[in-house]
Amino acid sequence: MVAETAREFEALEAQAQTLMATFGNAGHEAVAPAALQPADVYLDVIGEALRARCYVFTDPDGDEYCLRPDLTVPICRLHLERHADGVDKAKYCYNGSAFRFQPRGANAAHPREFRQCGIESIGSNEREKTDAHTLAIILEALKVAGLNEWKLRIGDLGLFRALLSAIDMPERWRERLRHQLWRPQAFREELVRLTEAPASHVSGMPDKLIQELAPDKQDEAQRHIARYLDQQNIELIGIRTLEEISRNLARIAADQRAERLPVATANLIEGYIGVNAPARAAGARVKDLMRDTGVDISPALESYHKRLQLLADLGVDVTRAEFSAEFGRSLEYYTGFVFEVLVPDLGKRSPVAGGGRYDGLMRMCGAPADVAAVGGAIHTERLLKAVRG
Amino acid sequence: MTERLQLAIPSKGRMMEQATGVLGEGGVNVRKTGNERGYRGEIEGIDNVDVLFVSASEIAWYLKTGKAHLGITGADLVQERMTDWETRVEIIKPLGFGHADVVVAVPDCWLDVRTVAHLDELAGGFRAAHGRWFRVATKYVNLARQFFVGHGFNDYRIVESLGATEGTPAAGTADLIVDITTTGATLKANALRILDDGVILKSQANLVASNVAEWTPRIREAQNEIMSRLGV
């Protein structure tokens, strides 16, 4: 991208001032975290895929840094610098550059460098209330900036997690499904595998050895495996211990003996994933799905409805909100409510604002435990374009 | 380099011998010009060709930037050094030497790991036990990353390794490796095993053309002459 013209710069600055004033009035403290961030935190949260999406580089000391791809992680780190355990309540707002590599080439809708203006609320345990306030403040800021026509897309990973917890299945399968939550395609494949042959993927492993392993007898399993390695003349190298390897082999042995996941259960999960409806109707549809199969996720559903009601009480027109069960599964740090503000002219791939709940992120950034946190950000260049029409 | 075709070939060792050998068999005889220790050469009977003797690891870069029109280099280096290699260059002809596979290898004692999917399943538990993601030692950072993305495996960290990569799992500096192997003997000697679906690339030396170099009609002519002698 060529440097902005002075005029664009001024227009964006003026718009940012308007947005920040709205955030300030709502009690958010303006902060300016560093643009240059240690790559470690991001690599831990997003994984090596980060390198395909961001500007990561090595400095002369050999340390890896990245140009921040968003401002949420930098705000979490800033909060932790102020409060070591991270649980203190705080409300922040910011306006600053973010940087993303655009593999299909950069353009006006998907620039390499753009400015985000947003808010974060950390440490408030009144989750539905803080979710609703966050979205309401973002919408208010958009309105003050001149945007009136929008549509809302919402999701709730809390419902998904509750569903996985409530369904009856071995814990190790649940872990496998949770692990794939972020990859819809792999999740589906895993689900199919559990219903067809949970242990079909062991070809090449020492079958006879696995047959001998009893999951509840760890010591014996370890002895079996040590003897096998010895017989095969395989050296034990690397950081994984014999105990780790044998514990996992014992799980595989358990899978081989387990009943399959009932098809009805897989259908329920698929049915949930397929829910796509106006916000209120979606809640009712999920409730029906659960009632038919006797799975109880009522606390998560109540939380969903409570949040919607709070949004309505705050003056948000929830009839403009569309729920999608799939939504929110692309960014690994979201844990609950997620939202996206869409403008018809810009299309579905270019939301003008978005955000959600990320209760696990503070811990990934170094807090001793999870901390309740939710935020939202406005893509300021897109907003300017949308407002100008 | 007006109107002269730049042909980059490895500057020393077995790679140079094999490259000049294969060209020679086709009647493209490379001769060094000037000093025997120099890095320039010519081809008998084709007058507008400069032969550049370049370190094997840099030939891909010469092709990528258009400093060379043609070059002889391994597919592994082409794909590692250019994320957009399919548009930047054209593989003209595999040359039948320099065979090697880029593979993912894990400690053989990991009886519970046969495929990339198994690594993915283990990643969470590994992190819980050791406080970090799997470390993958490699000099093929891009190839490794693309391969793992294609297999939906993301919970690892790359440790760049420029030599003795096979030793890193035993030394504890990495947990698994992505490396090049010809016979597998070095992997075996280091108690490592290739994953069942762990062959990333079957590589060999190729004659490669740069799409971004400046091709004039006279340079095309020189290329056509080289290619017809080589029977392409």
Coordinates of C-alpha atoms in Angstrom, one line a residue:
Chain A
M1 CA 0.0 0.0 0.0
V2 CA 1.3 3.4 -0.9
A3 CA 1.3 6.0 1.9
E4 CA -2.1 7.4 2.7
T5 CA -2.8 10.8 1.3
A6 CA -2.8 13.6 3.8
R7 CA -6.5 13.9 3.3
E8 CA -7.3 10.3 4.0
F9 CA -5.1 10.5 7.1
E10 CA -7.1 13.5 8.4
A11 CA -10.4 11.8 7.7
L12 CA -9.3 8.7 9.5
E13 CA -7.9 10.7 12.4
A14 CA -11.2 12.6 12.8
Q15 CA -13.2 9.4 12.6
A16 CA -10.9 7.8 15.2
Q17 CA -11.4 10.7 17.6
T18 CA -15.2 10.3 17.3
L19 CA -15.0 6.6 18.0
M20 CA -12.5 7.0 20.9
A21 CA -14.8 9.7 22.5
T22 CA -17.7 7.2 22.5
F23 CA -15.5 4.5 24.1
G24 CA -14.2 7.0 26.6
N25 CA -17.7 8.1 27.6
A26 CA -18.5 4.4 28.2
G27 CA -15.7 4.3 30.8
H28 CA -12.9 2.8 28.7
E29 CA -9.4 4.0 29.4
A30 CA -7.4 4.9 26.2
V31 CA -4.1 3.0 25.9
A32 CA -1.5 2.6 23.3
P33 CA 0.3 -0.8 23.4
A34 CA 3.4 -1.5 21.4
A35 CA 3.1 -2.3 17.6
L36 CA 6.1 -4.6 17.9
Q37 CA 5.2 -7.7 19.9
P38 CA 7.2 -10.8 20.9
A39 CA 6.2 -13.5 18.4
D40 CA 6.2 -16.1 21.1
V41 CA 2.7 -15.3 22.5
Y42 CA 1.2 -15.2 19.1
L43 CA 2.9 -18.4 18.0
D44 CA 1.6 -20.1 21.2
V45 CA -2.0 -18.9 20.6
I46 CA -2.2 -19.2 16.8
G47 CA 0.5 -21.7 16.1
E48 CA 3.0 -21.8 13.3
A49 CA 0.1 -20.8 10.9
L50 CA 0.8 -17.3 12.2
R51 CA 3.9 -17.1 10.0
A52 CA 1.7 -17.5 7.0
R53 CA -0.6 -14.6 8.1
C54 CA 1.7 -12.1 9.8
Y55 CA 5.0 -10.3 9.5
V56 CA 7.3 -12.3 11.8
F57 CA 11.0 -11.6 11.8
T58 CA 14.2 -12.1 13.8
D59 CA 15.9 -9.1 15.4
P60 CA 19.8 -8.8 15.6
D61 CA 19.7 -10.5 19.0
G62 CA 18.1 -13.6 17.4
D63 CA 14.7 -12.9 19.1
E64 CA 11.5 -13.3 17.1
Y65 CA 9.1 -10.4 16.9
C66 CA 6.0 -9.7 14.9
L67 CA 4.1 -6.7 13.8
R68 CA 0.8 -7.1 15.8
P69 CA -1.9 -8.7 13.7
D70 CA -4.5 -7.3 16.1
L71 CA -4.6 -5.3 19.3
T72 CA -6.2 -7.8 21.7
V73 CA -3.1 -9.7 22.6
P74 CA -1.1 -6.5 23.1
I75 CA -3.8 -5.2 25.4
C76 CA -3.8 -8.5 27.4
R77 CA 0.0 -8.1 27.8
L78 CA -0.4 -4.5 28.9
H79 CA -3.0 -5.5 31.4
L80 CA -0.7 -8.2 32.8
E81 CA 2.1 -5.7 33.1
R82 CA -0.1 -3.6 35.4
H83 CA -1.7 -6.5 37.3
A84 CA 0.4 -9.6 37.5
D85 CA -2.5 -12.1 38.2
G86 CA -4.6 -10.4 35.5
V87 CA -7.9 -10.7 37.4
D88 CA -8.3 -7.0 38.2
K89 CA -11.2 -5.4 36.4
A90 CA -10.3 -3.0 33.6
K91 CA -11.8 -1.4 30.5
Y92 CA -9.5 -0.3 27.8
C93 CA -9.9 1.4 24.4
Y94 CA -7.4 1.9 21.6
N95 CA -6.8 3.1 18.1
G96 CA -3.8 1.8 16.3
S97 CA -2.2 0.0 13.3
A98 CA -2.4 -3.7 12.8
F99 CA -0.6 -5.7 10.1
R100 CA -1.5 -8.8 8.2
F101 CA 0.1 -10.6 5.3
Q102 CA -2.4 -11.0 2.5
P103 CA -1.6 -14.2 0.6
R104 CA -3.8 -13.4 -2.3
G105 CA -2.4 -9.9 -2.6
A106 CA -3.4 -6.8 -0.7
N107 CA -6.2 -4.5 -1.8
A108 CA -8.4 -1.8 -0.3
A109 CA -10.7 -4.3 1.5
H110 CA -7.8 -6.5 2.7
P111 CA -4.8 -4.2 3.3
R112 CA -1.5 -5.2 4.8
E113 CA -1.7 -2.4 7.2
F114 CA -4.9 -1.0 8.6
R115 CA -6.1 0.7 11.7
Q116 CA -8.2 -0.9 14.4
C117 CA -10.2 1.0 16.9
G118 CA -11.8 -1.0 19.7
I119 CA -12.5 -1.9 23.3
E120 CA -11.6 -4.6 25.7
S121 CA -13.3 -5.4 29.1
I122 CA -11.2 -7.6 31.3
G123 CA -12.0 -9.2 34.6
S124 CA -15.8 -8.8 34.8
N125 CA -17.5 -12.1 35.7
E126 CA -20.9 -10.9 34.7
R127 CA -20.3 -12.4 31.3
E128 CA -23.6 -11.9 29.5
K129 CA -23.9 -8.3 30.7
T130 CA -20.3 -7.5 29.6
D131 CA -20.9 -9.3 26.2
A132 CA -24.0 -7.2 25.6
H133 CA -22.4 -4.0 26.7
T134 CA -19.3 -4.6 24.5
L135 CA -21.5 -5.1 21.4
A136 CA -23.8 -2.2 22.2
I137 CA -20.9 0.2 22.6
I138 CA -19.3 -0.9 19.3
L139 CA -22.7 -0.3 17.6
E140 CA -23.1 3.0 19.3
A141 CA -19.7 4.1 18.1
L142 CA -20.5 3.0 14.6
K143 CA -23.7 5.0 14.8
V144 CA -22.0 8.2 16.0
A145 CA -19.5 7.8 13.1
G146 CA -22.5 7.8 10.7
L147 CA -23.2 4.1 10.1
N148 CA -26.8 3.2 10.4
E149 CA -27.3 0.3 7.9
W150 CA -25.8 -2.9 9.3
K151 CA -26.5 -6.5 9.9
L152 CA -25.2 -8.6 12.7
R153 CA -23.8 -12.1 12.7
I154 CA -23.5 -13.8 16.0
G155 CA -22.3 -17.1 17.4
D156 CA -21.7 -18.7 20.7
L157 CA -18.9 -21.1 21.3
G158 CA -20.2 -21.6 24.9
L159 CA -23.2 -23.5 23.4
F160 CA -20.9 -25.7 21.4
R161 CA -18.7 -26.5 24.4
A162 CA -21.7 -27.2 26.6
L163 CA -23.0 -29.6 24.0
L164 CA -19.7 -31.5 23.8
S165 CA -19.6 -31.7 27.6
A166 CA -23.2 -32.9 27.9
I167 CA -23.1 -35.7 25.4
D168 CA -22.2 -39.1 26.8
M169 CA -18.9 -40.3 25.4
P170 CA -15.4 -41.3 26.7
E171 CA -13.4 -38.2 27.8
R172 CA -10.6 -38.9 25.4
W173 CA -13.1 -38.6 22.5
R174 CA -14.4 -35.4 23.8
E175 CA -10.8 -34.1 23.9
R176 CA -10.3 -35.2 20.3
L177 CA -13.4 -33.3 19.2
R178 CA -12.5 -30.2 21.3
H179 CA -9.1 -30.2 19.7
Q180 CA -10.6 -30.1 16.3
L181 CA -13.3 -27.5 17.1
W182 CA -11.3 -24.9 15.2
R183 CA -11.1 -27.0 12.0
P184 CA -14.6 -27.7 10.8
Q185 CA -13.5 -30.2 8.2
A186 CA -11.2 -32.2 10.5
F187 CA -13.9 -32.1 13.2
R188 CA -16.4 -33.7 10.8
E189 CA -13.9 -36.4 9.8
E190 CA -13.2 -37.1 13.5
L191 CA -17.0 -37.4 14.1
V192 CA -17.4 -39.8 11.3
R193 CA -14.5 -41.9 12.5
L194 CA -15.9 -42.1 16.0
T195 CA -19.1 -43.5 14.6
E196 CA -17.5 -46.0 12.2
A197 CA -14.3 -47.2 13.8
P198 CA -12.8 -45.2 16.6
A199 CA -9.4 -47.0 16.4
S200 CA -9.2 -47.4 12.7
H201 CA -6.1 -45.2 12.5
V202 CA -3.7 -47.5 14.2
S203 CA -2.4 -49.3 11.2
G204 CA 1.4 -49.7 11.4
M205 CA 1.4 -49.8 15.2
P206 CA 2.5 -52.9 17.0
D207 CA -0.9 -54.6 17.1
K208 CA 0.0 -57.5 19.3
L209 CA 1.6 -55.2 21.9
I210 CA -1.5 -53.0 22.0
Q211 CA -3.8 -56.1 22.5
E212 CA -1.8 -56.9 25.7
L213 CA -2.3 -53.4 27.2
A214 CA -4.8 -53.0 29.9
P215 CA -5.7 -49.3 30.3
D216 CA -6.1 -49.5 34.1
K217 CA -2.7 -51.2 34.7
Q218 CA -0.1 -48.5 33.8
D219 CA 2.9 -50.2 35.4
E220 CA 2.3 -53.4 33.6
A221 CA 1.8 -51.6 30.3
Q222 CA 5.0 -49.7 30.7
R223 CA 6.9 -53.0 31.4
H224 CA 5.4 -54.5 28.2
I225 CA 6.4 -51.6 26.1
A226 CA 9.9 -51.4 27.6
R227 CA 10.4 -55.0 26.8
Y228 CA 9.1 -54.5 23.2
L229 CA 11.5 -51.6 22.6
D230 CA 14.3 -53.7 23.9
Q231 CA 13.4 -56.7 21.7
Q232 CA 13.1 -54.5 18.6
N233 CA 16.4 -52.8 19.5
I234 CA 14.7 -49.4 19.5
E235 CA 16.4 -46.7 21.5
L236 CA 14.3 -44.5 23.8
I237 CA 15.2 -40.9 22.7
G238 CA 13.6 -37.5 23.0
I239 CA 11.7 -35.7 25.7
R240 CA 8.6 -38.0 25.7
T241 CA 8.9 -40.5 28.5
L242 CA 8.1 -44.2 28.4
E243 CA 5.2 -43.3 30.7
E244 CA 3.7 -40.8 28.2
I245 CA 4.1 -43.2 25.3
S246 CA 2.5 -46.1 27.2
R247 CA -0.3 -44.0 28.5
N248 CA -1.2 -43.0 24.9
L249 CA -0.9 -46.6 23.7
A250 CA -3.2 -47.7 26.5
R251 CA -5.8 -45.1 25.2
I252 CA -5.5 -46.5 21.8
A253 CA -6.0 -50.0 23.2
A254 CA -9.1 -48.7 25.0
D255 CA -10.4 -47.2 21.7
Q256 CA -10.1 -50.6 20.0
R257 CA -12.3 -52.1 22.7
A258 CA -14.8 -49.3 22.9
E259 CA -18.3 -49.2 21.4
R260 CA -18.7 -46.8 18.6
L261 CA -20.2 -43.3 19.0
P262 CA -24.0 -43.7 18.3
V263 CA -24.9 -42.3 14.9
A264 CA -27.8 -40.4 16.7
T265 CA -25.2 -38.5 18.8
A266 CA -23.1 -37.6 15.7
N267 CA -26.3 -36.4 14.0
L268 CA -27.1 -34.2 17.0
I269 CA -23.7 -32.6 16.8
E270 CA -24.1 -32.1 13.1
G271 CA -27.6 -30.8 13.6
Y272 CA -26.3 -28.2 16.0
I273 CA -23.5 -27.2 13.7
G274 CA -26.1 -26.7 10.9
V275 CA -28.2 -24.2 12.9
N276 CA -28.4 -20.9 11.0
A277 CA -31.3 -18.7 11.8
P278 CA -32.4 -15.3 13.2
A279 CA -31.0 -14.9 16.7
R280 CA -34.2 -15.6 18.7
A281 CA -35.5 -18.4 16.5
A282 CA -32.0 -20.1 16.6
G283 CA -32.3 -20.3 20.4
A284 CA -35.6 -22.1 20.1
R285 CA -34.3 -24.4 17.4
V286 CA -31.3 -25.5 19.5
K287 CA -33.7 -26.1 22.4
D288 CA -35.9 -28.3 20.3
L289 CA -32.8 -30.3 19.1
M290 CA -31.8 -30.9 22.7
R291 CA -35.3 -31.8 23.9
D292 CA -35.6 -34.5 21.2
T293 CA -32.4 -36.2 22.2
G294 CA -32.5 -35.6 26.0
V295 CA -29.2 -33.7 26.1
D296 CA -29.3 -30.9 28.7
I297 CA -27.4 -27.7 28.0
S298 CA -29.9 -25.4 29.6
P299 CA -27.4 -23.2 31.5
A300 CA -25.6 -22.3 28.2
L301 CA -29.0 -21.7 26.5
E302 CA -30.2 -19.5 29.3
S303 CA -27.0 -17.6 29.0
Y304 CA -27.6 -17.2 25.3
H305 CA -31.2 -15.8 25.8
K306 CA -30.1 -13.6 28.7
R307 CA -27.5 -12.0 26.5
L308 CA -30.0 -11.4 23.7
Q309 CA -32.5 -9.8 26.2
L310 CA -29.8 -7.6 27.6
L311 CA -28.9 -6.5 24.1
A312 CA -32.5 -5.7 23.4
D313 CA -32.7 -3.7 26.7
L314 CA -29.7 -1.7 25.6
G315 CA -31.6 -0.7 22.5
V316 CA -29.9 -3.1 20.0
D317 CA -32.3 -4.2 17.3
V318 CA -31.7 -8.0 17.7
T319 CA -34.0 -8.8 14.8
R320 CA -31.1 -7.7 12.6
A321 CA -28.9 -10.5 14.2
E322 CA -28.4 -13.8 12.5
F323 CA -27.1 -16.7 14.6
S324 CA -24.7 -19.2 13.0
A325 CA -23.4 -22.1 15.0
E326 CA -20.3 -22.4 12.9
F327 CA -19.3 -18.8 13.4
G328 CA -16.3 -18.2 15.6
R329 CA -14.5 -21.4 14.8
S330 CA -11.7 -19.7 12.8
L331 CA -9.9 -17.9 15.6
E332 CA -8.6 -20.2 18.4
Y333 CA -8.9 -17.7 21.2
Y334 CA -12.6 -17.2 21.2
T335 CA -14.4 -19.1 24.0
G336 CA -18.0 -17.8 24.0
F337 CA -20.0 -15.1 22.4
V338 CA -18.8 -13.8 19.0
F339 CA -20.1 -11.1 16.7
E340 CA -19.5 -9.5 13.4
V341 CA -21.0 -6.3 12.0
L342 CA -21.7 -6.5 8.3
V343 CA -22.5 -3.7 5.8
P344 CA -24.2 -4.8 2.6
D345 CA -22.0 -2.8 0.3
L346 CA -18.7 -4.3 1.7
G347 CA -19.8 -7.9 1.5
K348 CA -19.6 -10.8 3.9
R349 CA -15.8 -11.2 3.7
S350 CA -15.2 -7.6 4.9
P351 CA -17.0 -7.0 8.2
V352 CA -16.8 -3.5 9.5
A353 CA -16.4 -4.6 13.1
G354 CA -16.1 -7.8 15.0
G355 CA -15.2 -9.3 18.4
G356 CA -16.0 -11.8 21.1
R357 CA -15.2 -13.4 24.4
Y358 CA -11.8 -14.8 25.0
D359 CA -11.6 -16.1 28.5
G360 CA -8.5 -18.3 27.9
L361 CA -6.3 -15.7 26.3
M362 CA -5.0 -14.0 29.4
R363 CA -3.7 -17.3 30.6
M364 CA -2.0 -17.9 27.3
C365 CA -0.4 -14.5 27.7
G366 CA 1.0 -15.4 31.2
A367 CA -1.8 -15.0 33.8
P368 CA -1.9 -17.9 36.3
A369 CA -5.5 -18.8 35.4
D370 CA -8.3 -18.0 32.9
V371 CA -9.7 -14.5 33.1
A372 CA -13.1 -13.4 31.9
A373 CA -12.5 -11.0 28.9
V374 CA -14.4 -9.7 25.9
G375 CA -13.7 -7.1 23.3
G376 CA -14.6 -5.7 19.9
A377 CA -12.7 -3.8 17.2
I378 CA -13.7 -1.6 14.3
H379 CA -11.9 -1.8 10.9
T380 CA -11.6 1.9 10.5
E381 CA -10.7 2.1 6.8
R382 CA -13.8 0.0 6.0
L383 CA -16.0 2.1 8.2
L384 CA -14.9 5.2 6.5
K385 CA -15.6 3.7 3.1
A386 CA -19.1 2.4 4.3
V387 CA -20.0 5.8 5.7
R388 CA -19.0 7.7 2.6
G389 CA -21.1 5.2 0.5
Chain B
M1 CA 23.4 -9.1 -19.4
T2 CA 22.1 -7.9 -22.7
E3 CA 21.2 -10.5 -25.2
R4 CA 23.1 -13.3 -23.4
L5 CA 21.5 -16.3 -21.7
Q6 CA 22.6 -16.8 -18.1
L7 CA 22.8 -20.5 -17.2
A8 CA 23.5 -21.1 -13.5
I9 CA 25.0 -24.4 -12.4
P10 CA 26.5 -25.7 -9.1
S11 CA 30.0 -24.3 -8.5
K12 CA 31.6 -27.3 -6.9
G13 CA 31.6 -30.9 -5.7
R14 CA 29.6 -33.8 -6.9
M15 CA 26.7 -31.6 -7.9
M16 CA 28.9 -29.7 -10.3
E17 CA 30.4 -32.8 -11.8
Q18 CA 27.0 -34.4 -12.3
A19 CA 25.5 -31.3 -13.7
T20 CA 28.2 -30.7 -16.3
G21 CA 28.2 -34.5 -16.9
V22 CA 24.5 -34.6 -17.8
L23 CA 24.8 -31.5 -20.0
G24 CA 27.9 -33.0 -21.7
E25 CA 26.0 -36.2 -22.5
G26 CA 23.5 -34.1 -24.4
G27 CA 26.3 -32.3 -26.3
V28 CA 26.1 -29.1 -24.2
N29 CA 29.8 -28.9 -23.2
V30 CA 30.6 -26.4 -20.5
R31 CA 34.0 -24.9 -20.4
K32 CA 35.4 -22.6 -17.8
T33 CA 36.6 -19.3 -19.2
G34 CA 39.7 -17.5 -17.7
N35 CA 41.0 -18.8 -14.4
E36 CA 40.3 -22.5 -13.5
R37 CA 39.2 -21.2 -10.1
G38 CA 36.9 -18.6 -11.7
Y39 CA 33.1 -18.7 -11.6
R40 CA 32.3 -18.1 -15.3
G41 CA 32.1 -20.4 -18.3
E42 CA 30.8 -20.8 -21.8
I43 CA 29.2 -23.5 -24.0
E44 CA 30.9 -24.8 -27.0
G45 CA 29.1 -23.8 -30.2
I46 CA 26.5 -21.5 -28.6
D47 CA 28.1 -18.1 -28.5
N48 CA 25.6 -16.0 -26.5
V49 CA 25.5 -18.1 -23.3
D50 CA 27.2 -17.2 -20.0
V51 CA 27.6 -20.1 -17.6
L52 CA 27.5 -18.9 -14.0
F53 CA 29.0 -21.3 -11.4
V54 CA 26.9 -20.6 -8.3
S55 CA 26.7 -22.1 -4.8
A56 CA 24.0 -24.9 -5.2
S57 CA 21.9 -23.3 -2.5
E58 CA 21.8 -20.0 -4.3
I59 CA 20.7 -21.1 -7.8
A60 CA 17.0 -21.0 -6.8
W61 CA 17.5 -17.4 -5.8
Y62 CA 19.1 -16.6 -9.2
L63 CA 16.0 -18.1 -10.9
K64 CA 13.6 -16.4 -8.6
T65 CA 15.0 -13.0 -9.2
G66 CA 15.7 -13.5 -12.9
K67 CA 19.5 -13.1 -12.6
A68 CA 19.6 -16.5 -14.4
H69 CA 17.4 -17.6 -17.3
L70 CA 18.2 -21.3 -16.8
G71 CA 19.6 -23.2 -13.8
I72 CA 20.2 -26.6 -12.5
T73 CA 19.0 -27.1 -9.0
G74 CA 17.0 -29.5 -6.7
A75 CA 13.2 -29.4 -6.6
D76 CA 13.5 -29.1 -2.8
L77 CA 15.4 -25.8 -3.0
V78 CA 13.0 -24.5 -5.7
Q79 CA 10.0 -25.2 -3.6
E80 CA 11.6 -24.1 -0.3
R81 CA 12.9 -20.8 -1.6
M82 CA 9.9 -19.7 -3.6
T83 CA 6.4 -19.8 -2.1
D84 CA 5.1 -18.9 -5.6
W85 CA 7.5 -21.2 -7.5
E86 CA 4.8 -22.3 -10.0
T87 CA 4.5 -18.8 -11.4
R88 CA 8.2 -17.8 -11.0
V89 CA 9.8 -20.7 -12.7
E90 CA 9.2 -23.7 -15.0
I91 CA 10.6 -27.1 -14.4
I92 CA 11.9 -28.1 -17.8
K93 CA 13.4 -31.5 -17.3
P94 CA 14.3 -33.8 -14.3
L95 CA 18.0 -34.7 -14.8
G96 CA 18.2 -38.1 -13.1
F97 CA 20.7 -37.2 -10.3
G98 CA 20.6 -35.7 -6.9
H99 CA 17.7 -37.9 -5.8
A100 CA 16.6 -37.2 -2.2
D101 CA 13.3 -37.1 -0.2
V102 CA 12.3 -34.3 2.1
V103 CA 10.6 -36.2 5.0
V104 CA 9.1 -35.8 8.4
A105 CA 10.8 -38.1 10.9
V106 CA 10.0 -38.8 14.6
P107 CA 11.8 -40.9 17.2
D108 CA 11.3 -44.5 16.4
C109 CA 10.4 -45.2 20.0
W110 CA 7.2 -43.2 19.5
L111 CA 5.2 -46.4 18.9
D112 CA 2.0 -44.4 19.1
V113 CA 2.9 -42.1 16.2
R114 CA 2.6 -43.3 12.6
T115 CA 1.1 -40.3 10.8
V116 CA 0.8 -36.6 11.0
A117 CA -2.7 -37.0 12.4
H118 CA -1.2 -38.8 15.4
L119 CA 1.1 -35.8 16.0
D120 CA -1.9 -33.5 15.9
E121 CA -3.9 -35.7 18.4
L122 CA -0.9 -35.7 20.8
A123 CA -0.1 -32.0 20.6
G124 CA -2.4 -30.9 23.4
G125 CA -1.2 -33.6 25.8
F126 CA 2.4 -33.0 25.0
R127 CA 2.0 -29.3 25.8
A128 CA 0.3 -30.1 29.0
A129 CA 3.2 -32.4 30.0
H130 CA 6.1 -30.2 28.8
G131 CA 4.8 -26.7 28.8
R132 CA 5.5 -26.1 25.1
W133 CA 4.4 -27.2 21.7
F134 CA 6.3 -29.9 19.7
R135 CA 9.6 -28.5 18.2
V136 CA 10.3 -29.3 14.6
A137 CA 13.9 -28.9 13.6
T138 CA 14.4 -28.1 9.9
K139 CA 16.1 -26.0 7.3
Y140 CA 13.0 -26.4 5.1
V141 CA 10.9 -23.9 7.0
N142 CA 8.5 -23.2 4.2
L143 CA 8.1 -26.8 2.9
A144 CA 7.4 -28.0 6.5
R145 CA 4.9 -25.3 7.2
Q146 CA 3.0 -25.8 3.9
F147 CA 3.0 -29.6 4.4
F148 CA 1.7 -29.4 8.0
V149 CA -1.0 -26.9 7.0
G150 CA -2.2 -29.3 4.4
H151 CA -2.5 -32.0 7.1
G152 CA -4.3 -29.7 9.5
F153 CA -1.4 -29.8 12.0
N154 CA -0.6 -26.5 13.5
D155 CA 0.4 -27.0 17.1
Y156 CA 4.2 -27.0 16.8
R157 CA 7.1 -24.6 16.6
I158 CA 9.8 -24.6 14.0
V159 CA 13.4 -24.5 15.2
E160 CA 15.6 -23.5 12.3
S161 CA 18.5 -25.9 11.9
L162 CA 21.3 -25.6 9.4
G163 CA 23.2 -28.8 10.1
A164 CA 23.1 -32.0 12.0
T165 CA 19.3 -31.8 12.1
E166 CA 19.0 -35.6 12.6
G167 CA 20.8 -35.3 16.0
T168 CA 18.4 -32.7 17.5
P169 CA 15.7 -35.1 18.9
A170 CA 18.3 -37.2 20.8
A171 CA 20.0 -34.0 22.0
G172 CA 16.6 -32.7 23.1
T173 CA 16.7 -29.4 21.2
A174 CA 13.8 -30.6 19.0
D175 CA 11.2 -33.4 19.1
L176 CA 11.0 -34.3 15.5
I177 CA 12.6 -33.2 12.2
V178 CA 11.9 -32.3 8.6
D179 CA 15.0 -33.1 6.6
I180 CA 16.3 -34.5 3.4
T181 CA 17.4 -38.1 3.1
T182 CA 18.7 -40.3 0.4
T183 CA 18.9 -43.8 1.9
G184 CA 17.5 -43.3 5.3
A185 CA 20.6 -44.6 6.9
T186 CA 21.4 -41.4 8.8
L187 CA 17.8 -41.3 10.2
K188 CA 18.1 -44.9 11.3
A189 CA 21.5 -44.2 13.0
N190 CA 19.8 -41.5 14.9
A191 CA 16.9 -43.6 16.1
L192 CA 14.4 -41.8 13.8
R193 CA 11.6 -43.1 11.6
I194 CA 9.8 -41.5 8.7
L195 CA 6.1 -41.1 9.3
D196 CA 3.9 -43.3 7.1
D197 CA 2.5 -40.2 5.4
G198 CA 5.7 -38.2 6.0
V199 CA 7.2 -37.9 2.5
I200 CA 6.8 -34.2 1.7
L201 CA 8.7 -34.2 -1.6
K202 CA 10.6 -36.6 -3.8
S203 CA 13.3 -34.3 -5.1
Q204 CA 16.0 -34.5 -7.8
A205 CA 18.1 -32.1 -9.8
N206 CA 16.1 -30.3 -12.5
L207 CA 16.8 -28.0 -15.4
V208 CA 14.7 -25.0 -14.5
A209 CA 13.7 -21.9 -16.4
S210 CA 13.0 -18.5 -14.8
N211 CA 9.8 -16.9 -15.9
V212 CA 10.8 -13.5 -14.5
A213 CA 14.2 -13.2 -16.3
E214 CA 14.3 -11.0 -19.4
W215 CA 13.8 -13.2 -22.4
T216 CA 14.7 -11.6 -25.7
P217 CA 14.3 -13.4 -29.1
R218 CA 18.1 -14.0 -29.2
I219 CA 18.1 -15.5 -25.7
R220 CA 15.2 -17.7 -26.6
E221 CA 17.2 -18.9 -29.6
A222 CA 20.1 -19.9 -27.3
Q223 CA 17.6 -21.7 -25.0
N224 CA 16.1 -23.6 -27.9
E225 CA 19.5 -24.7 -29.0
I226 CA 20.4 -26.0 -25.5
M227 CA 17.0 -27.7 -25.2
S228 CA 17.2 -29.4 -28.6
R229 CA 20.7 -30.7 -27.8
L230 CA 19.3 -32.1 -24.5
G231 CA 16.4 -33.6 -26.3
V232 CA 13.7 -31.6 -24.5

